[in-house]
Tab-separated table of N, CA and C in Angstrom:
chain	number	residue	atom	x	y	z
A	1	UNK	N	145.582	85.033	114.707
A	1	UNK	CA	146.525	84.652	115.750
A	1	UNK	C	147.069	83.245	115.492
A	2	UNK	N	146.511	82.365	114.981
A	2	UNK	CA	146.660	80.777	114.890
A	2	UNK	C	147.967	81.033	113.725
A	3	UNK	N	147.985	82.202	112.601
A	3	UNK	CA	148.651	81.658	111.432
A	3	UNK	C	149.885	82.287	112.228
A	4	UNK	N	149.775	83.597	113.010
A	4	UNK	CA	151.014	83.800	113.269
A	4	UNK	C	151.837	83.212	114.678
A	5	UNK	N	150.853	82.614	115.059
A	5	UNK	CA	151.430	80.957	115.801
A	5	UNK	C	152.261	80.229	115.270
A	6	UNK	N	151.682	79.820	114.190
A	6	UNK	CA	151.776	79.144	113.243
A	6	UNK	C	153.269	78.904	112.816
A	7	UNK	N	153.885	80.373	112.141
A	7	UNK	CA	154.534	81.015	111.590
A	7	UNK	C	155.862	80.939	113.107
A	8	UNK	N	155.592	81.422	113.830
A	8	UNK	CA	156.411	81.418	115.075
A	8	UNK	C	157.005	80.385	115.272
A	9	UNK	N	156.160	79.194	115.355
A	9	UNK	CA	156.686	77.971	115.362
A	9	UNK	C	157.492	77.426	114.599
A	10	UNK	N	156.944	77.947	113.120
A	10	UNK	CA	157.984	77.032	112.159
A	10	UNK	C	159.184	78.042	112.575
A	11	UNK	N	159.398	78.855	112.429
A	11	UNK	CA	160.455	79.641	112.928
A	11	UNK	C	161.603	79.599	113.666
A	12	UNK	N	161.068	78.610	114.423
A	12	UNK	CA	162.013	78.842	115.652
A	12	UNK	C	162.258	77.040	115.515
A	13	UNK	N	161.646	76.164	114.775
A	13	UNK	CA	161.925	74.791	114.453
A	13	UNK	C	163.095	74.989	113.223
A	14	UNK	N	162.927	75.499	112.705
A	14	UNK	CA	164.140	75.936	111.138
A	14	UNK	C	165.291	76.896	112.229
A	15	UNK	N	165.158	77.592	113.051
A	15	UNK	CA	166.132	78.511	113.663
A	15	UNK	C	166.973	76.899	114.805
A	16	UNK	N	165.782	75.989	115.342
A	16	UNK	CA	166.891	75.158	115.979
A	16	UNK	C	167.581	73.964	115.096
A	17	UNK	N	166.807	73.672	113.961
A	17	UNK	CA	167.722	72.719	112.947
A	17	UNK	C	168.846	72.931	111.936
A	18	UNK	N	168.840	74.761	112.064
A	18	UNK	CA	170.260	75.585	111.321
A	18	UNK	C	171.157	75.643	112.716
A	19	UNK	N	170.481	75.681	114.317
A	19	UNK	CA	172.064	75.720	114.843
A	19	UNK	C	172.348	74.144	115.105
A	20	UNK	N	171.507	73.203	114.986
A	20	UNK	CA	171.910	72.221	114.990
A	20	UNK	C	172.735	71.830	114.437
A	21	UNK	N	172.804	71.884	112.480
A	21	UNK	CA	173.916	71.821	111.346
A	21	UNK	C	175.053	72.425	112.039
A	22	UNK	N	174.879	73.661	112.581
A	22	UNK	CA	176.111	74.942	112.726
A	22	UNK	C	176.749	74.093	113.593
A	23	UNK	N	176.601	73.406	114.714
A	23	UNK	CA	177.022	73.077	115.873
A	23	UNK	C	177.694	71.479	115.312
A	24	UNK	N	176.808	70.871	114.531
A	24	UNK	CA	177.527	69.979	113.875
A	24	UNK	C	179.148	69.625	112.982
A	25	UNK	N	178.862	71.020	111.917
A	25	UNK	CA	179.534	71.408	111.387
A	25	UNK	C	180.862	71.953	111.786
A	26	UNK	N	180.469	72.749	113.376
A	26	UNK	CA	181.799	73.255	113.898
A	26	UNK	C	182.907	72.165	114.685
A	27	UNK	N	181.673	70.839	115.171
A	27	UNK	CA	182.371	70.443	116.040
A	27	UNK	C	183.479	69.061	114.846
A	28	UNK	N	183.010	68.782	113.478
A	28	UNK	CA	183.647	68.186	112.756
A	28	UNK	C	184.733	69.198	112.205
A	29	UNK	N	184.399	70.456	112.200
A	29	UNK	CA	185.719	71.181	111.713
A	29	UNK	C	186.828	70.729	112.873
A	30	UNK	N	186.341	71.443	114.102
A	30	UNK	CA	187.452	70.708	115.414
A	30	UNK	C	188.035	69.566	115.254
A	31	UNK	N	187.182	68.538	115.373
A	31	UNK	CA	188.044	67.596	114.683
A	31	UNK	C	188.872	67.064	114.082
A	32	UNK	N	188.830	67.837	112.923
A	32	UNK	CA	189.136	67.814	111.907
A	32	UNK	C	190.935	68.987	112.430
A	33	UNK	N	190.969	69.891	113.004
A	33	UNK	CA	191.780	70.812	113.095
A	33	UNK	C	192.810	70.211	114.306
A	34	UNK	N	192.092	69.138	115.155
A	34	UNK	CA	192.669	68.250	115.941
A	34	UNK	C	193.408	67.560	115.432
A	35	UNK	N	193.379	67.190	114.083
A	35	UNK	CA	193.612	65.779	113.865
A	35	UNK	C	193.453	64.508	113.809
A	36	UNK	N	192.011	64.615	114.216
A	36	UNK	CA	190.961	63.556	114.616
A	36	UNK	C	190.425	63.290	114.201
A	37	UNK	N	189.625	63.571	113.232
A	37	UNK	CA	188.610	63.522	111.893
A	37	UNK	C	188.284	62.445	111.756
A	38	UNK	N	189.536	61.778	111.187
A	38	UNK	CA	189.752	60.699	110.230
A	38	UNK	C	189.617	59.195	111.018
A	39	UNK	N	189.830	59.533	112.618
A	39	UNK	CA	189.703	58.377	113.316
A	39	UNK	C	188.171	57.853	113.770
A	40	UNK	N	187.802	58.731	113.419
A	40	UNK	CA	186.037	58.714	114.174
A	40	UNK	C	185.297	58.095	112.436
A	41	UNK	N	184.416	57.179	112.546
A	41	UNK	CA	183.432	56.599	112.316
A	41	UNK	C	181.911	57.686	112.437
A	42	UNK	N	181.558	57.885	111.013
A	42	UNK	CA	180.125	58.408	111.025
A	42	UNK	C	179.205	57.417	111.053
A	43	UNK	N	178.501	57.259	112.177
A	43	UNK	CA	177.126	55.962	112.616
A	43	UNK	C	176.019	56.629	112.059
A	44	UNK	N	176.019	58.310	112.391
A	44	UNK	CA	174.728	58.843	111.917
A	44	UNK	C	174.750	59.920	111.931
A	45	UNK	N	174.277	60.812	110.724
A	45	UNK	CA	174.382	61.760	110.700
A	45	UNK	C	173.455	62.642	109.491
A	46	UNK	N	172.085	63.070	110.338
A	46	UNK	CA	171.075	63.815	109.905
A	46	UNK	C	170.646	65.219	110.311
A	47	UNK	N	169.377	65.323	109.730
A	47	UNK	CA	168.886	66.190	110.731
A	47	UNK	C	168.762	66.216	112.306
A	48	UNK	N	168.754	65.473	113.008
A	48	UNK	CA	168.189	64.657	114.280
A	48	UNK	C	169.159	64.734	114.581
A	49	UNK	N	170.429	63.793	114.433
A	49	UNK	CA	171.620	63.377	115.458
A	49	UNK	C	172.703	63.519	114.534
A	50	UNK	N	173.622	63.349	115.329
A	50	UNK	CA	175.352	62.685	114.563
A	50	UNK	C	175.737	62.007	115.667
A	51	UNK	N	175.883	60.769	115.453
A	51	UNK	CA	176.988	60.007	116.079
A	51	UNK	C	178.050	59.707	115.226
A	52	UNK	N	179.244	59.852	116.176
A	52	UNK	CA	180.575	59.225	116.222
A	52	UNK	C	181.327	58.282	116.613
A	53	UNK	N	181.618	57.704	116.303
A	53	UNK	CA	182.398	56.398	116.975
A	53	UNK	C	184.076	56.154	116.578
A	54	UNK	N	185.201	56.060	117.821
A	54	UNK	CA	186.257	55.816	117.368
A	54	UNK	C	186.684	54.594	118.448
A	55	UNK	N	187.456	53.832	118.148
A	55	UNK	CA	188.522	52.984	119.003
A	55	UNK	C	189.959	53.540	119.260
A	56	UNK	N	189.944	53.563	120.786
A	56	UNK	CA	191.230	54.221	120.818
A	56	UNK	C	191.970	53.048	121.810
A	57	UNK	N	193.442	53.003	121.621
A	57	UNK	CA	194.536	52.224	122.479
A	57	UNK	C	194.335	53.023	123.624
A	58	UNK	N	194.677	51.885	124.949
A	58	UNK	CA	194.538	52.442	125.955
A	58	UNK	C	195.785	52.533	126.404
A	59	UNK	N	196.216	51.106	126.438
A	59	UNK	CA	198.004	50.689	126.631
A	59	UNK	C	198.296	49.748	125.836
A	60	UNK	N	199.837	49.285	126.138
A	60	UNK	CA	200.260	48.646	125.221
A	60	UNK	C	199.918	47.401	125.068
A	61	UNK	N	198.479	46.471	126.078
A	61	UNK	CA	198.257	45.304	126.081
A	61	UNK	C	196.855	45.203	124.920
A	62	UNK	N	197.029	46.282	124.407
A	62	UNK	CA	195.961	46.095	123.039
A	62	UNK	C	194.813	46.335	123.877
A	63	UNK	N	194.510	46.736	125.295
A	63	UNK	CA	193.343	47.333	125.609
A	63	UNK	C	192.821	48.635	124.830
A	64	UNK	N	191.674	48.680	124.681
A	64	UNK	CA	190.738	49.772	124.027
A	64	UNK	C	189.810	50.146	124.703
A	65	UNK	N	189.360	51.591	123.813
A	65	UNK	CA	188.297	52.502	124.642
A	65	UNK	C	187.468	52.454	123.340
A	66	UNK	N	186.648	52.403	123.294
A	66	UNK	CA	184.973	53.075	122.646
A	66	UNK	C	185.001	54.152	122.716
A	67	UNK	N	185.162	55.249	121.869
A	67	UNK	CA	184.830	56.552	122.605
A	67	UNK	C	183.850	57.279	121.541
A	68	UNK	N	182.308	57.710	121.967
A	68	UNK	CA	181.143	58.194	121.165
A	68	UNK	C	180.867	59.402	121.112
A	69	UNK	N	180.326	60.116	120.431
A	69	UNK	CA	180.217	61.408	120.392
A	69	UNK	C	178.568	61.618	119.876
A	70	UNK	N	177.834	61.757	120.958
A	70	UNK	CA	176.003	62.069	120.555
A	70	UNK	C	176.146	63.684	120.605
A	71	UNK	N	175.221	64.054	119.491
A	71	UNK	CA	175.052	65.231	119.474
A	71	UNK	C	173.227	64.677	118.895
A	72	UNK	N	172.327	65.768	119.380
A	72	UNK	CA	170.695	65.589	118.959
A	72	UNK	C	170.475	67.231	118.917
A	73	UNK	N	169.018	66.977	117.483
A	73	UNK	CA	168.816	68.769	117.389
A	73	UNK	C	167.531	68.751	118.616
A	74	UNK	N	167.426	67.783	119.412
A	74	UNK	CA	166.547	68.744	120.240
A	74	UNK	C	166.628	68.560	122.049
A	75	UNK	N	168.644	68.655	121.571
A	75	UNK	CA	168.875	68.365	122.922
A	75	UNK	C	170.067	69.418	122.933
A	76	UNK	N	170.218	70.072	124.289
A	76	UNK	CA	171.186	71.239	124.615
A	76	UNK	C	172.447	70.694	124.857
A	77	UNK	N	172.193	69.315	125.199
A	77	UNK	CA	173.008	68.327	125.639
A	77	UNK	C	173.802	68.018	124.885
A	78	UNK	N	175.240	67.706	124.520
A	78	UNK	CA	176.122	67.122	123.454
A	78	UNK	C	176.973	66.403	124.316
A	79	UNK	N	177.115	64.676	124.097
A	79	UNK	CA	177.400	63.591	125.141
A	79	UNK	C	178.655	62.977	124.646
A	80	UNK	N	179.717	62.878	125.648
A	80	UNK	CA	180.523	61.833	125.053
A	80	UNK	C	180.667	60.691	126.325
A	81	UNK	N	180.662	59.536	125.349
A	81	UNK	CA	180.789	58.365	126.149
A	81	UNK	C	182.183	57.383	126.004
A	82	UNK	N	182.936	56.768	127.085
A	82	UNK	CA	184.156	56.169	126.995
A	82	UNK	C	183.882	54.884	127.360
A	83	UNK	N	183.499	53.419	126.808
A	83	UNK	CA	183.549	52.261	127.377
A	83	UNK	C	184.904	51.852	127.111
A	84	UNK	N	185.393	51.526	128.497
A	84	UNK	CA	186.694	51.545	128.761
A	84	UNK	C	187.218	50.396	129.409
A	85	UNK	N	186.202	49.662	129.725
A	85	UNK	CA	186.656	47.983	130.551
A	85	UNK	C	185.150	47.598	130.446
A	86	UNK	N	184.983	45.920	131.050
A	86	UNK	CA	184.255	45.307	131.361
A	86	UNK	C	184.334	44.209	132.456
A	87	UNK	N	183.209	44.477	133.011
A	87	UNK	CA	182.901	43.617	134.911
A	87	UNK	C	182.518	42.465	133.952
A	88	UNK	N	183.776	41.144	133.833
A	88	UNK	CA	183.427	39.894	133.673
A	88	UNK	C	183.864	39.103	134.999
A	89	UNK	N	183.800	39.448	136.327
A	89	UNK	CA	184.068	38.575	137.729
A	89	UNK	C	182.994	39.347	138.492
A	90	UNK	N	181.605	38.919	138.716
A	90	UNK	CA	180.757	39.679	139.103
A	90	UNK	C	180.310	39.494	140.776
A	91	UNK	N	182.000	38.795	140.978
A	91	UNK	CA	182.299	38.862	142.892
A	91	UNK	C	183.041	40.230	142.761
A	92	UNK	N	183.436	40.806	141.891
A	92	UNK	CA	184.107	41.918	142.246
A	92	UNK	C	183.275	42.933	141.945
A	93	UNK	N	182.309	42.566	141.955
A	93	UNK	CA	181.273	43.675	141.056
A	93	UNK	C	181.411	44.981	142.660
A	94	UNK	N	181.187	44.597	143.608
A	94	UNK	CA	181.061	45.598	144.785
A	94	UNK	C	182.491	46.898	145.206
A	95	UNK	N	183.259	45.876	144.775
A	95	UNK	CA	184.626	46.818	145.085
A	95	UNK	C	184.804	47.759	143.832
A	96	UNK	N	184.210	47.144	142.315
A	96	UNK	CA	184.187	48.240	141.552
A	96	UNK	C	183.317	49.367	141.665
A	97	UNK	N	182.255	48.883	142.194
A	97	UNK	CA	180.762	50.208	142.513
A	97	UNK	C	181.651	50.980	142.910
A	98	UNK	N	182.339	50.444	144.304
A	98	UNK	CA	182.898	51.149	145.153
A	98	UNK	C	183.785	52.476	144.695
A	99	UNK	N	184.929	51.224	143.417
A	99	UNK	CA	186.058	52.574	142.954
A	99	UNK	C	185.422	53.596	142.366
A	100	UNK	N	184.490	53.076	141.287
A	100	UNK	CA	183.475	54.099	140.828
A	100	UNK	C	183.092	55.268	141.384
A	101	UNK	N	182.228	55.084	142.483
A	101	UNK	CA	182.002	56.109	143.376
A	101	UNK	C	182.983	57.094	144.009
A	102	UNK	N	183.876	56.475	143.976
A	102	UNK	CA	185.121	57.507	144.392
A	102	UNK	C	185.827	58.301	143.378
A	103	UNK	N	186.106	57.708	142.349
A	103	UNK	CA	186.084	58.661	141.106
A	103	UNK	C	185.100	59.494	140.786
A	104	UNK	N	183.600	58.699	141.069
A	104	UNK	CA	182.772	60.202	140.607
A	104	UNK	C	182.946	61.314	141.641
A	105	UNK	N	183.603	60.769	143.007
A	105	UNK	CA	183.583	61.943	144.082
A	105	UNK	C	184.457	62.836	143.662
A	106	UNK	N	186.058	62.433	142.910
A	106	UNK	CA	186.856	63.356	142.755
A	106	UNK	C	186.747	63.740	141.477
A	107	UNK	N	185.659	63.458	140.325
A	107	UNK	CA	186.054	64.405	139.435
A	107	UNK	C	184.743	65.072	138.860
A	108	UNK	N	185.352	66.497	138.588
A	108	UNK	CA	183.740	67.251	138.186
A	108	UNK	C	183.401	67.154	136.845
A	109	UNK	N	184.314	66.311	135.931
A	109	UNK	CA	183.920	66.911	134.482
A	109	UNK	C	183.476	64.963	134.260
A	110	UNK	N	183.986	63.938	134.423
A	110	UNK	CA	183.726	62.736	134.163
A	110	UNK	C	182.670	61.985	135.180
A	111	UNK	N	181.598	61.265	134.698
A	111	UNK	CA	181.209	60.845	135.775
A	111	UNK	C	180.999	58.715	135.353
A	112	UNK	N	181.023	58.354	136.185
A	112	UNK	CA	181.384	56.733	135.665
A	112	UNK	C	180.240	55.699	136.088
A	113	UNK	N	180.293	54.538	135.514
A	113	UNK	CA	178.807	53.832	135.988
A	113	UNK	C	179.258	52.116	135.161
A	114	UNK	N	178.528	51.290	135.202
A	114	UNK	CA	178.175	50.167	134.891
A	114	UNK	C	177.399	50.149	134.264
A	115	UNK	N	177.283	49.939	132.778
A	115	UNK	CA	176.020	50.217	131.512
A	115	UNK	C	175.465	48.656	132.221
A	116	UNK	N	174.187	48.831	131.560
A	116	UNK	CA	173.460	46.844	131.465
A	116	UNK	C	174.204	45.832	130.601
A	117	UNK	N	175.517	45.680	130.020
A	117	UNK	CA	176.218	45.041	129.630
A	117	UNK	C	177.314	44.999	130.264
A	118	UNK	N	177.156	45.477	131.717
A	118	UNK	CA	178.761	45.256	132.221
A	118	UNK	C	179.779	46.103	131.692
A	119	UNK	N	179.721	46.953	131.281
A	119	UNK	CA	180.476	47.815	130.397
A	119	UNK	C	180.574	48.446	131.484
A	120	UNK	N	181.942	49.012	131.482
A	120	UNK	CA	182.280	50.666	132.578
A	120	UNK	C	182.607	51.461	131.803
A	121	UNK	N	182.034	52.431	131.871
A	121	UNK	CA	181.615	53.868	131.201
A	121	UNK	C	182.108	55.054	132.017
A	122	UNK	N	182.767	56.176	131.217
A	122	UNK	CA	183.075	56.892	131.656
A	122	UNK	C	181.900	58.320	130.691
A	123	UNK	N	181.260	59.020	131.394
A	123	UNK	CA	180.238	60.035	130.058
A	123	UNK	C	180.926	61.502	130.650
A	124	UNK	N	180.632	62.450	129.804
A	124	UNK	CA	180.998	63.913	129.783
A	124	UNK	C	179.836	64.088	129.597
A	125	UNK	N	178.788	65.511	129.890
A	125	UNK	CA	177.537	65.775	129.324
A	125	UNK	C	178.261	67.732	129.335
A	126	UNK	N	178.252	67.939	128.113
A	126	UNK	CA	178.327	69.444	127.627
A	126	UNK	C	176.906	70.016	127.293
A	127	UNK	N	176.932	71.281	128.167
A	127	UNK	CA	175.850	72.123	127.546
A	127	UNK	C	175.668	72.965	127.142
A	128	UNK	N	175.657	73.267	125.746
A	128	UNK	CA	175.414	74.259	125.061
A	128	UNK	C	174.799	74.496	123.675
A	129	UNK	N	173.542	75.562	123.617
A	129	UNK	CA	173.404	76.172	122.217
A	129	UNK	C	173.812	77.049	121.506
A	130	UNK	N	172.982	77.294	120.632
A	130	UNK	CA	173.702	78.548	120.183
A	130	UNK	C	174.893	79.142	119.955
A	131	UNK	N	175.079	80.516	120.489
A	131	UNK	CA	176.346	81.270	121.135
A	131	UNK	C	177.246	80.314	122.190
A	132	UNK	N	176.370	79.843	122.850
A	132	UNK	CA	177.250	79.032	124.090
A	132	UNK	C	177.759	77.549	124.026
A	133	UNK	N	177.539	77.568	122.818
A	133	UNK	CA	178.348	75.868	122.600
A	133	UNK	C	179.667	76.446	121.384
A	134	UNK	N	180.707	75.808	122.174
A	134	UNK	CA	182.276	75.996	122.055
A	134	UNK	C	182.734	74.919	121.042
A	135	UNK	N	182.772	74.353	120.086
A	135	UNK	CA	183.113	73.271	119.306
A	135	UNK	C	184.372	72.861	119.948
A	136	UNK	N	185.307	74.032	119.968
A	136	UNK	CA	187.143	73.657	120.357
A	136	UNK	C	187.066	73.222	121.990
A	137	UNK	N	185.808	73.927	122.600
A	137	UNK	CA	186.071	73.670	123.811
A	137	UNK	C	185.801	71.921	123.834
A	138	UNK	N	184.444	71.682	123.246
A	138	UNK	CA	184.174	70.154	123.200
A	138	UNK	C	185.048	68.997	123.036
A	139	UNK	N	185.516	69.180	121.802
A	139	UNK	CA	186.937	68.677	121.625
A	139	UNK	C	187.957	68.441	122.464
A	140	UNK	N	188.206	69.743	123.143
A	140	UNK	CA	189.466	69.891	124.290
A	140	UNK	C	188.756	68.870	125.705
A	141	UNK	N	187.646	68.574	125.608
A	141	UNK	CA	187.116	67.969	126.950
A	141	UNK	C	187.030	66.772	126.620
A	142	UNK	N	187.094	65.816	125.514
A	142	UNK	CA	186.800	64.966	124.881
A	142	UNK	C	188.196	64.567	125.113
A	143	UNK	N	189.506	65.303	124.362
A	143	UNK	CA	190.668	64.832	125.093
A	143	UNK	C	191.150	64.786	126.832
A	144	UNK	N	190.877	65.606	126.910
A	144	UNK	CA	191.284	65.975	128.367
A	144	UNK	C	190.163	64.835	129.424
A	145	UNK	N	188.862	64.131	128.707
A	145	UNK	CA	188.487	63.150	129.235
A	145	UNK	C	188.848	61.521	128.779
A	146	UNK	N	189.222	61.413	127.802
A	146	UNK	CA	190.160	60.260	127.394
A	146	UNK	C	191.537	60.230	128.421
A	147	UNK	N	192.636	60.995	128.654
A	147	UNK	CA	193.371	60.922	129.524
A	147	UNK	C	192.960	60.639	130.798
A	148	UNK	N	191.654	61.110	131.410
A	148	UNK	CA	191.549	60.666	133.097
A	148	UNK	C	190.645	58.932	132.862
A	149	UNK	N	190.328	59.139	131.513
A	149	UNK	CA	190.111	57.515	131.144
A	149	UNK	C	191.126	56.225	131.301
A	150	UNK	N	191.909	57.085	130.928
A	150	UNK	CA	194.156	56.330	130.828
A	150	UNK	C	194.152	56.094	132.136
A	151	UNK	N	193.810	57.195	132.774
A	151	UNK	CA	194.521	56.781	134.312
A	151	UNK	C	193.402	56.375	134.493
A	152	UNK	N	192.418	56.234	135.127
A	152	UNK	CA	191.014	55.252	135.297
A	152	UNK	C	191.147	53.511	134.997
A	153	UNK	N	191.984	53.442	134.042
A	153	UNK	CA	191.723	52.541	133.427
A	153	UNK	C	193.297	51.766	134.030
A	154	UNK	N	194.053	52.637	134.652
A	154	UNK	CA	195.322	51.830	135.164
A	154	UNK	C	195.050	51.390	136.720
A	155	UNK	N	194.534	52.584	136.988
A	155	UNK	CA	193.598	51.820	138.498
A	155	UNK	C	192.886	50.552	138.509
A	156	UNK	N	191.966	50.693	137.556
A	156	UNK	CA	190.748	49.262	137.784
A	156	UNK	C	191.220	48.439	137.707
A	157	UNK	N	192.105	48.511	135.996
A	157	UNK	CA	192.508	46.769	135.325
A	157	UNK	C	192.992	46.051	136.487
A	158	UNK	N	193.369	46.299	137.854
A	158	UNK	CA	193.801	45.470	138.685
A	158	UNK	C	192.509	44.616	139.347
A	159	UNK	N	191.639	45.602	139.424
A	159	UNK	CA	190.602	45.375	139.948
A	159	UNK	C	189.564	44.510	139.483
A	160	UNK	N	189.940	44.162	137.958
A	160	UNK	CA	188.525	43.596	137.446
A	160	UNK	C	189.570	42.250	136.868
């Protein structure tokens, strides 16, 4: 019983580090079929994780977004993160909680926060393995969350 324990286990550790690659692989093809490829920065990319990293224009005052892409093989989870401003007037720190909170009220796919560097963050959390992780869909949410970043980001700048 122990060897075919054993055996089970490795099994299903090699079955989650091939959909890990697969899921990797699909979501750089997307990318890649986006047109995007080439803008993203490989930070890391193993067995374990891939991160991504790109800088994107926000507007025409040379503001920028951070925008990351975590993927882990032993997480269902595949994360994207948008640092998109920073709380440097920390009398206004309350009225931003505030806007914050109201954006996370109205939207279901972005949710927003204050990292420990003052950073305002906008994250997506996708879930899927296997069969149920969408590469094109990821992608499409990754854009479609950069845009409510655009407008996010035309609201605050007044604010901060």
């Amino acid at each position: 019983i122990k060897n075919s324990m054993l055996i089970i286990f490795l099994y299903t550790k090699v079955c989650d580090i091939l959909d890990f690659e697969k899921r990797k692989f699909e979501v750089m093809d997307s990318l890649r079929d986006a047109d995007l490829l080439e803008s993203f920065d490989i930070l890391e990319d193993d067995h374990q994780a891939l991160l991504l990293r790109t800088y994107q224009k926000i507007d025409e005052t040379q503001a920028h977004c951070i925008i990351s892409i975590i993927m882990s093989s032993d997480s269902a989870y595949s994360l994207i993160y948008y640092v998109f401003a920073k709380l440097a007037d920390f009398s206004k720190q309350s009225t931003i909680i505030e806007f914050l909170n109201k954006l996370n009220n109205d939207s279901i796919l972005m949710k927003y926060y204050i990292d420990e560097q003052n950073h305002i963050v906008g994250a997506i959390n996708y879930i899927g393995i296997d069969t149920n992780f969408n590469s094109s869909e990821f992608i499409n949410l990754m854009e479609i969350g950069f845009s409510e970043i655009i407008d996010a980001y035309n609201k605050i700048k007044n604010l901060i």
